[in-house]
Amino acid sequence: MSIELQGVTKKFGDTVAVNNVSFSVREGELMALLGPSGGGKTTVLRLVAGLEMPTAGDVFIRGRRVNDLSVQQRNIGFVFQNYALFKNMNVFRNIAFGLKIKKWKRARMQARIEELLKLFGLEGLERRYPHQLSGGQRQRVAIARALAPQPSVLLLDEPFGAVDARIRQELREWLVTLHHDLNVTTVFVTHDQEEALEVANRIVIFSGGVLEQVGTPREVYDQPANEFVARFIGAMNVLEAKVREGVARIGELEFPASGEAEGQQVRVGFRPYAVQVSADLTRYRYHAVLQHTFFLGVLLRLELELPSGLTLRARMTKEDYAQQGLEDGRRVSFQIRQYRLLAGEAAALGPEAELQPETPPVLGDYI
Amino acid sequence: MTTFFPGKRGTAPRAAQRGVEESSLAKWTLIGIALVFCVGFLLLPLLNVFAQALAKGGAHYWRSLTEPDSRAAIRLTLMVAAICVPLNVLFGLAAAWAIAKFEFRGKPFLVTLIDLPFSVSPVVAGLMLVVLLGQQGFFGEWLAAHEIKIIFAVPGLVLATVFITFPFVARELIPVMQAAGTEQEEAALTLGASGWQTFWHVTLPSVKWGLIYGVILCNARAMGEFGAVSVVSGHIAGLTETMPLRVQALYEGATTATTAAAFAVASLLALLALLTLGVKSALEWRQARAERIAASGAGQR
């Protein structure tokens, strides 16, 4: 194990920022700490780095308990959200800083910095100061600086938060490539589930300082541990329903709910991609009006309004949409392929039930 | 933009031009007011000081500055400044560091305390020292018993000046340090730097300009302080007279010769102030040039 947390709690005064969190990161893994802001994920990262000390619990790096080791002794690379480049130093001296502190020999230092400049596409910018760089360049300098002294783990706090959307996609792909090439254990914090699903090998999901689930992107998406995860990862339609004669009913919709008590109040959740829409009104059982179509790229998001006034979200590819000749305001028929029953407590998340034989999801379904 | 909106080509420059005209009127009015003010209230009096100083000729000017009492005053002023400025740099750095980087109870109180010398009249500050440390003062007997002389001696001058110049460095540093935040320092720590290395290589350079400016203001005030110093000095020519006190003493001599001498010493004070400003400008210019060279050098490669 490269990083391990055992029962770690961190309090700031009376506020519990991190509550009894345990998880581990394997050697060479690219791990995302995901959660809404204020979820405690940045605090966890700072606890690993040694910038915060745990109130209770143990932190291990490469099998060694590091609770009593200072930041300087932990040999970690940390990239701050706003990069925290040394403003009074140029790119070369920023990257050299850690090596000078560790008293590297001049020739070795020179070679290492040149290697990094090349790897990060920063050649020719050595003498520039941070304020003379673009956002993307600054981030690359920050990562190069963190990696220069060959840390055992690389920690990144919201690495894509401070750049605009256009560069963000580029940087994500670049981070994956970089991680693949260097194979250094990397942990990054993000509040963007899309980013976590796309970039990470595994994801740790936090909310309110509590660890909700650890798993691969597919695991947390397909088998969410609780309702919070189910709703946080990917979009989800959630409807309040009442069970009558073994069926959860809401408006005209019916979901088999055998095992639930008569009169029980339940919530039904289903992914937008589980809603199949057709322009042919005889094709599916339910009818609705297509209110709005949102263009998300390859996929479209459809908002359906049912005669009972319910609104649902559905997903559809651009080709399918064009082929069926759909447009806003049209009447459509639809069915719901898969759904889950969500009970009151987060722990009681029902298994995914299928109404229709499933077609295997394609990659786009995860967005 | 013109390629995307060819139709707007005709209108855009005209609108822009009118905008410039309106703002240029305001601009020149403001510049004019500032200029009149600077010339009327700063430059003319300054020139007058030099004119009066040289009214009796260059030889008299030189003699006024080199006579023993004046030389002693110059020496004393420089010495007091040389003691006060480093002390207040240390204090200012510590106070600004504490206020900008830490949260603790009583922080607003500390900030108010730092401002105290600004709000208290310098004469009151001087009297405070006399009441505490003078012969009839609180510690007077004890000091007399140990043969320590503070009031009407050099230590009193230093204490009064330190008190008066107390806020300058801290006040300049606090906003700069707050703006810099703690991230750069934390970054240095994660790269293995010790607390001292972090301070020396990261914190100090990032507040360099605030510090230099604070030192310049502190120094100018330390050399120019009159009120507090006047109370504790005792006005012993050649012993406890700083330059501002010397100027007053000479001016009160009320002969044309002593008046010219007063202006001569005053002109030297003004020169010292101009010198410190010159040093600051030169440093700023050098820094800007270094960055320009770095930028253009990086562009060419």
Short mmCIF file of C-alpha atoms in Angstrom, two decimals, chain B residues 27 34 71 103 123 170 201 285:
data_model
loop_
_atom_site.label_atom_id
_atom_site.label_comp_id
_atom_site.label_asym_id
_atom_site.label_seq_id
_atom_site.Cartn_x
_atom_site.Cartn_y
_atom_site.Cartn_z
CA LYS B 27 -7.68 62.82 -16.64
CA ALA B 34 -2.28 66.97 -8.41
CA ARG B 71 28.12 67.70 13.18
CA GLU B 103 -5.65 33.38 14.21
CA VAL B 123 4.46 65.36 22.66
CA ALA B 170 4.21 46.62 10.57
CA HIS B 201 13.57 32.30 0.49
CA TRP B 285 13.60 50.33 -11.58
#
